[in-house]
Short mmCIF file of C-alpha atoms in Angstrom, two decimals:
data_model
loop_
_atom_site.label_atom_id
_atom_site.label_comp_id
_atom_site.label_asym_id
_atom_site.label_seq_id
_atom_site.Cartn_x
_atom_site.Cartn_y
_atom_site.Cartn_z
CA MET A 175 73.47 60.84 72.99
CA ARG A 176 73.46 57.06 73.12
CA TYR A 177 75.76 56.85 76.13
CA LEU A 178 73.16 58.57 78.33
CA PHE A 179 70.60 55.98 77.35
CA VAL A 180 72.99 53.08 77.97
CA VAL A 181 73.93 54.33 81.45
CA PHE A 182 70.24 54.61 82.21
CA MET A 183 69.59 51.13 80.90
CA LEU A 184 72.11 49.68 83.31
CA ILE A 185 70.07 50.82 86.30
CA ALA A 186 66.49 50.90 85.00
CA GLN A 187 64.02 48.36 83.73
CA PHE A 188 61.69 50.75 81.92
CA GLY A 189 61.88 53.56 79.40
CA PHE A 190 62.22 53.12 75.67
CA VAL A 191 60.68 50.92 73.05
CA GLN A 192 62.78 47.79 72.84
CA ALA A 193 64.80 47.44 69.64
CA GLN A 194 67.72 45.44 68.36
CA GLU A 195 71.09 46.56 69.71
CA LEU A 196 73.37 46.60 66.68
CA LEU A 197 73.63 48.73 63.60
CA CYS A 198 76.13 46.52 61.82
CA GLN A 199 77.33 47.19 58.30
CA VAL A 200 78.46 43.94 56.65
CA SER A 201 80.76 43.83 53.63
CA VAL A 202 81.70 40.57 51.88
CA ASN A 203 84.68 40.40 49.52
CA SER A 204 85.01 37.30 47.30
CA GLN A 205 87.50 38.60 44.73
CA GLN A 206 90.10 35.97 45.62
CA VAL A 207 87.66 33.11 45.03
CA GLU A 208 88.16 31.69 41.56
CA GLY A 209 85.04 31.74 39.42
CA SER A 210 83.01 33.00 42.37
CA ASP A 211 79.27 33.14 42.00
CA LYS A 212 78.46 36.70 43.08
CA ARG A 213 74.87 35.80 43.84
CA ARG A 214 75.68 33.31 46.60
CA PHE A 215 78.01 35.78 48.28
CA GLU A 216 75.36 38.46 48.10
CA THR A 217 72.89 36.01 49.63
CA LEU A 218 75.37 35.26 52.42
CA GLN A 219 76.03 38.97 53.03
CA ASN A 220 72.32 39.63 53.36
CA ALA A 221 71.88 36.67 55.71
CA ILE A 222 74.73 37.85 57.96
CA THR A 223 73.42 41.43 57.97
CA GLU A 224 69.99 40.23 59.03
CA PHE A 225 71.46 37.92 61.67
CA MET A 226 73.53 40.68 63.28
CA ASN A 227 70.96 43.46 63.10
CA ASN A 228 67.59 41.78 63.56
CA ARG A 229 68.37 39.43 66.42
CA GLN A 230 67.66 40.51 70.00
CA TRP A 231 71.02 40.03 71.76
CA THR A 232 70.16 41.39 75.21
CA ASN A 233 67.20 42.09 77.46
CA ARG A 234 68.11 45.77 77.61
CA ARG A 235 65.94 48.53 76.16
CA PHE A 236 67.29 50.43 73.17
CA SER A 237 65.61 53.13 71.12
CA PRO A 238 66.31 52.88 67.37
CA ASN A 239 68.76 55.81 67.35
CA GLU A 240 70.76 54.30 70.22
CA LYS A 241 72.03 51.25 68.34
CA ILE A 242 75.72 50.37 68.59
CA GLU A 243 77.51 51.05 65.33
CA CYS A 244 79.95 48.47 64.03
CA THR A 245 81.39 47.22 60.74
CA LEU A 246 82.12 43.66 59.73
CA TYR A 247 84.44 43.17 56.75
CA ILE A 248 84.61 39.57 55.57
CA THR A 249 87.21 38.54 52.98
CA PHE A 250 87.14 35.04 51.52
CA ASP A 251 90.32 33.47 50.17
CA LYS A 252 91.04 31.09 47.30
CA ASN A 253 90.43 28.03 49.52
CA THR A 254 86.72 28.81 49.48
CA SER A 255 84.80 26.36 47.32
CA GLY A 256 81.27 25.05 47.18
CA GLU A 257 79.73 25.12 50.64
CA ASN A 258 83.09 25.47 52.42
CA TYR A 259 84.10 29.05 53.15
CA LYS A 260 87.50 30.23 54.42
CA GLY A 261 88.79 33.72 55.02
CA SER A 262 89.11 36.49 57.58
CA ILE A 263 87.00 38.97 59.53
CA GLN A 264 87.89 42.59 60.28
CA LEU A 265 85.66 43.94 63.06
CA GLN A 266 85.39 47.59 64.02
CA SER A 267 83.08 49.31 66.49
CA ARG A 268 82.72 52.85 67.77
CA ARG A 269 80.81 54.92 70.31
CA PRO A 270 79.84 58.61 70.34
CA VAL A 271 81.67 61.07 72.56
CA PHE A 272 79.39 63.22 74.70
CA ASN A 273 78.42 66.62 73.35
CA SER A 274 80.41 66.20 70.13
CA SER A 275 80.09 64.83 66.61
CA TYR A 276 83.11 62.56 67.17
CA ASN A 277 82.84 58.78 67.29
CA SER A 278 85.61 57.10 69.25
CA PRO A 279 86.89 53.75 67.88
CA VAL A 280 86.46 51.01 70.47
CA LEU A 281 87.31 47.78 68.66
CA ASN A 282 89.49 47.12 65.65
CA LEU A 283 90.50 43.49 65.37
CA LYS A 284 91.21 40.93 62.69
CA ASP A 285 90.35 37.24 62.85
CA ASP A 286 92.08 35.24 60.12
CA GLN A 287 90.84 31.88 61.41
CA PHE A 288 87.37 32.17 59.92
CA GLY A 289 85.95 29.07 58.28
CA PHE A 290 82.48 27.54 58.06
CA THR A 291 80.06 25.59 55.90
CA TYR A 292 76.99 27.28 54.51
CA VAL A 293 74.22 26.18 52.16
CA GLU A 294 72.69 29.06 50.27
CA TYR A 295 69.37 30.25 51.73
CA ASP A 296 69.70 28.09 54.84
CA PRO A 297 68.48 30.04 57.90
CA LEU A 298 71.11 31.20 60.38
CA ASN A 299 70.03 29.80 63.74
CA PHE A 300 71.89 30.27 67.00
CA ASP A 301 71.48 28.81 70.48
CA ILE A 302 73.92 30.03 73.11
CA ASN A 303 73.64 26.73 74.98
CA THR A 304 75.00 24.58 72.16
CA PHE A 305 77.40 24.67 69.23
CA THR A 306 75.23 24.41 66.10
CA ASP A 307 77.56 25.69 63.39
CA ASN A 308 80.69 27.77 63.17
CA LEU A 309 79.25 30.69 61.21
CA THR A 310 76.59 31.63 63.74
CA SER A 311 78.89 30.91 66.69
CA VAL A 312 81.55 33.30 65.36
CA LEU A 313 79.00 35.98 64.51
CA ALA A 314 77.30 35.70 67.91
CA TYR A 315 80.66 35.81 69.68
CA TYR A 316 81.50 39.10 67.98
CA ALA A 317 78.03 40.53 68.52
CA TYR A 318 78.36 39.95 72.26
CA LEU A 319 81.94 41.25 72.20
CA VAL A 320 80.87 44.52 70.56
CA ILE A 321 78.00 44.96 73.03
CA GLY A 322 80.23 44.08 75.97
CA TYR A 323 82.89 46.59 75.00
CA ASP A 324 80.31 49.30 74.43
CA PHE A 325 78.80 48.79 77.87
CA GLU A 326 82.27 48.72 79.46
CA THR A 327 82.83 52.27 78.19
CA MET A 328 79.63 53.44 79.87
CA ALA A 329 79.78 51.83 83.32
CA PRO A 330 82.38 49.96 85.43
CA LEU A 331 82.35 46.30 84.37
CA GLY A 332 79.19 47.04 82.39
CA GLY A 333 79.93 44.39 79.78
CA ASN A 334 80.42 41.45 82.13
CA GLU A 335 77.23 39.63 81.11
CA TYR A 336 78.15 39.78 77.44
CA PHE A 337 81.77 38.75 77.92
CA ASN A 338 80.45 35.75 79.86
CA ASN A 339 78.27 34.95 76.86
CA CYS A 340 81.41 35.03 74.72
CA GLN A 341 83.02 32.60 77.15
CA THR A 342 80.04 30.26 76.89
CA ILE A 343 80.32 30.25 73.10
CA VAL A 344 84.05 29.49 73.35
CA ASN A 345 83.40 26.62 75.76
CA ASN A 346 80.73 25.14 73.52
CA ALA A 347 83.11 25.23 70.53
CA GLN A 348 85.97 23.31 72.15
CA ASN A 349 85.09 20.07 70.32
CA SER A 350 84.63 21.85 67.01
CA ALA A 351 86.95 21.07 64.11
CA PHE A 352 87.17 24.78 63.30
CA SER A 353 90.11 26.89 64.49
CA GLY A 354 90.11 30.04 66.57
CA TRP A 355 88.38 28.62 69.64
CA LYS A 356 91.16 26.78 71.42
CA MET A 357 94.07 27.79 73.60
CA MET A 358 96.64 26.30 71.24
CA ASP A 359 95.20 27.55 67.94
CA LYS A 360 97.03 30.89 68.00
CA ASP A 361 98.18 33.43 70.57
CA VAL A 362 95.59 35.96 69.33
CA ASN A 363 92.21 34.35 68.80
CA ARG A 364 88.69 34.20 70.21
CA TYR A 365 89.79 32.04 73.13
CA TRP A 366 92.49 34.43 74.31
CA MET A 367 90.45 37.57 73.73
CA VAL A 368 87.74 36.60 76.19
CA GLU A 369 90.23 34.90 78.54
CA ASN A 370 92.07 38.21 78.87
CA LEU A 371 88.85 40.13 79.43
CA LEU A 372 87.61 37.85 82.22
CA ASN A 373 90.99 37.25 83.85
CA SER A 374 91.09 39.13 87.16
CA LYS A 375 94.85 39.68 86.72
CA TYR A 376 94.04 42.12 83.92
CA SER A 377 91.02 43.83 85.50
CA ASP A 378 92.72 47.23 85.21
CA TYR A 379 92.26 46.95 81.44
CA ARG A 380 88.50 46.98 81.90
CA THR A 381 88.75 49.84 84.39
CA PHE A 382 90.67 51.70 81.70
CA LEU A 383 87.80 51.27 79.22
CA TYR A 384 85.42 53.06 81.60
CA LYS A 385 87.77 55.76 82.88
CA TYR A 386 89.20 56.60 79.47
CA HIS A 387 85.85 56.95 77.70
CA ARG A 388 83.39 58.06 80.36
CA LEU A 389 85.63 60.12 82.63
CA GLY A 390 88.13 61.22 79.97
CA LEU A 391 86.76 61.63 76.46
CA ASP A 392 83.22 62.47 77.55
CA GLN A 393 84.51 65.33 79.73
CA MET A 394 86.72 66.97 77.13
CA GLN A 395 84.05 69.16 75.55
CA ASP A 396 83.40 70.83 78.90
CA ASN A 397 86.94 70.80 80.29
CA ILE A 398 89.68 69.64 77.94
CA SER A 399 92.42 69.92 80.59
CA LYS A 400 90.54 67.75 83.08
CA GLY A 401 89.60 65.33 80.33
CA LYS A 402 93.24 64.87 79.30
CA GLN A 403 94.26 64.29 82.90
CA GLU A 404 91.64 61.56 83.23
CA VAL A 405 92.84 60.02 79.97
CA LEU A 406 96.41 59.97 81.31
CA GLU A 407 95.28 58.39 84.57
CA ALA A 408 93.43 55.74 82.61
CA MET A 409 96.48 55.08 80.42
CA LYS A 410 98.53 54.40 83.54
CA LEU A 411 96.24 51.42 84.14
CA LEU A 412 97.19 50.03 80.73
CA GLU A 413 100.84 50.52 81.61
CA LYS A 414 100.30 48.52 84.78
CA VAL A 415 98.63 45.66 82.88
CA ASN A 416 101.38 45.65 80.26
CA ARG A 417 104.09 45.44 82.89
CA ALA A 418 102.38 42.43 84.44
CA LYS A 419 102.02 40.67 81.06
CA PRO A 420 103.56 42.35 77.99
CA ASN A 421 102.02 41.98 74.57
CA LEU A 422 98.59 40.78 75.66
CA PRO A 423 96.06 40.24 72.82
CA ILE A 424 93.66 42.76 74.37
CA ILE A 425 96.43 45.39 74.47
CA ARG A 426 97.42 44.75 70.86
CA ASN A 427 93.82 45.03 69.72
CA LEU A 428 93.34 48.19 71.75
CA MET A 429 96.35 49.87 70.18
CA ASP A 430 95.09 49.02 66.70
CA ALA A 431 91.84 50.77 67.58
CA LYS A 432 93.20 53.71 69.58
CA ARG A 433 96.65 54.49 68.18
CA ASP A 434 95.59 57.44 66.03
CA GLU A 435 93.24 58.71 68.72
CA PHE A 436 96.01 58.72 71.34
CA ILE A 437 98.25 60.63 68.94
CA GLY A 438 95.46 63.13 68.22
CA ILE A 439 94.83 63.78 71.90
CA PHE A 440 98.46 64.43 72.79
CA SER A 441 99.78 66.09 69.65
CA GLY A 442 100.22 69.73 70.57
CA ALA A 443 99.76 68.99 74.27
CA GLN A 444 101.92 70.48 76.99
CA ALA A 445 105.36 68.91 77.24
CA ASN A 446 104.78 67.24 80.61
CA GLU A 447 101.51 65.64 79.48
CA GLN A 448 102.90 64.56 76.16
CA ASN A 449 106.06 63.09 77.66
CA MET A 450 104.02 61.04 80.12
CA ALA A 451 101.70 59.81 77.36
CA LYS A 452 104.60 59.08 75.04
CA SER A 453 106.40 57.05 77.70
CA ILE A 454 103.32 54.86 78.16
CA LEU A 455 102.61 54.49 74.45
CA LEU A 456 106.19 53.46 73.69
CA GLN A 457 105.85 50.64 76.22
CA LEU A 458 102.47 49.52 74.92
CA ASP A 459 103.24 49.77 71.22
CA PRO A 460 107.02 49.82 70.58
CA VAL A 461 106.59 48.73 66.95
CA ASN A 462 105.07 52.14 66.20
CA ALA A 463 107.57 54.16 68.22
CA GLY A 464 108.25 56.51 65.31
CA LYS A 465 104.65 57.72 65.26
CA TYR A 466 104.74 58.66 68.93
CA GLN A 467 108.16 60.27 68.70
CA ALA A 468 106.88 62.47 65.87
CA MET A 469 104.21 64.13 68.05
CA THR A 470 104.82 67.86 68.34
CA VAL A 471 104.71 69.75 71.61
CA GLY A 472 102.42 72.78 71.93
CA THR A 473 101.04 75.12 74.54
CA GLY A 474 98.23 72.68 75.30
CA LYS A 475 95.04 73.43 77.18
#
C-alpha cells in the first residue's frame, strides 16, 4: 500500500527507485469554444499531462506503483480564442485505505478563475522562484496542493513543505493580471486555500486530515468500531474550526470531497454515533441537511 511507503519516506532518505510523484489524468473539454480546433486542444492536453506527470515535484523517493492518483478536468468557455484560454478546473485526488480496495477522496475542488495564454507546441517551463506564465503557475500550485494533502493524511503536518511551495507561487503571482491569486479576487480561490492551510488558527483542520485518514479509515479493516470512534474524534476538530470561522474555503472543499464518504460511514451506525456525526455534519454543511437527516440508524459495529 502506498501509504506505508509515504510514511517511510517521511523519515528515511533511502529505499526505492526515485520516480515522479503524480499519476494525473487530464481531460480537456472545448465544446463551448466556437469553431474550436480539436488538434490544438489535444496538443494542450498532452502538454499538461506531461507537465504534471513527468516533472519531479519533490526530493522524496517514490516507486512507480506509489504515485498519487488525481484527475484534472479542464473546461474552456466561449471566451477562449486564439492564444487566450479561459475556463475552469475541477481537481480531484484520492488515496488508498489500508488493507482494502477502497480509495478515499481527498480533494474535490473547482477553480473557475482559470485563464492563460498558450502558443501551440511551446514548452511548459516552471520556476518556483518566479512567475513565468499563468498556466504553469496554476498547474504547479495544484500539483503541490495534491502532494501536500496526500502527505497530510499520512503524517502530522506532513504536507507543510508543499503548502509552503503553494504560498510561494501565490506570492510570485501577486502582480499578475490573471485572477485567482489575490485576496480580493474571490472568497474561494488559490490565495484563500493556502492561507487557510497555513493559518495557525485553523491548525485543527490539518490535524483532522491525519487523524481521520491514518487513525480512522486505515484502522477500520481491523477494527471498525475503533476506526469509527477515531473518525468521530477527528470530526470534532472540524467542528471546532467551523465554530471559530464558519464557512471557510477549506471546509467547503472538504465537504465536497467527503460528503458521500461521511454518509457511507455513518449510515446504519449505532444511534449515538450517528447522532453525534449528524450534529457535526449539519453544522459543517447545512445546505445538504436533507442528506444527513436521511441516514438510517442500524445496529452498527
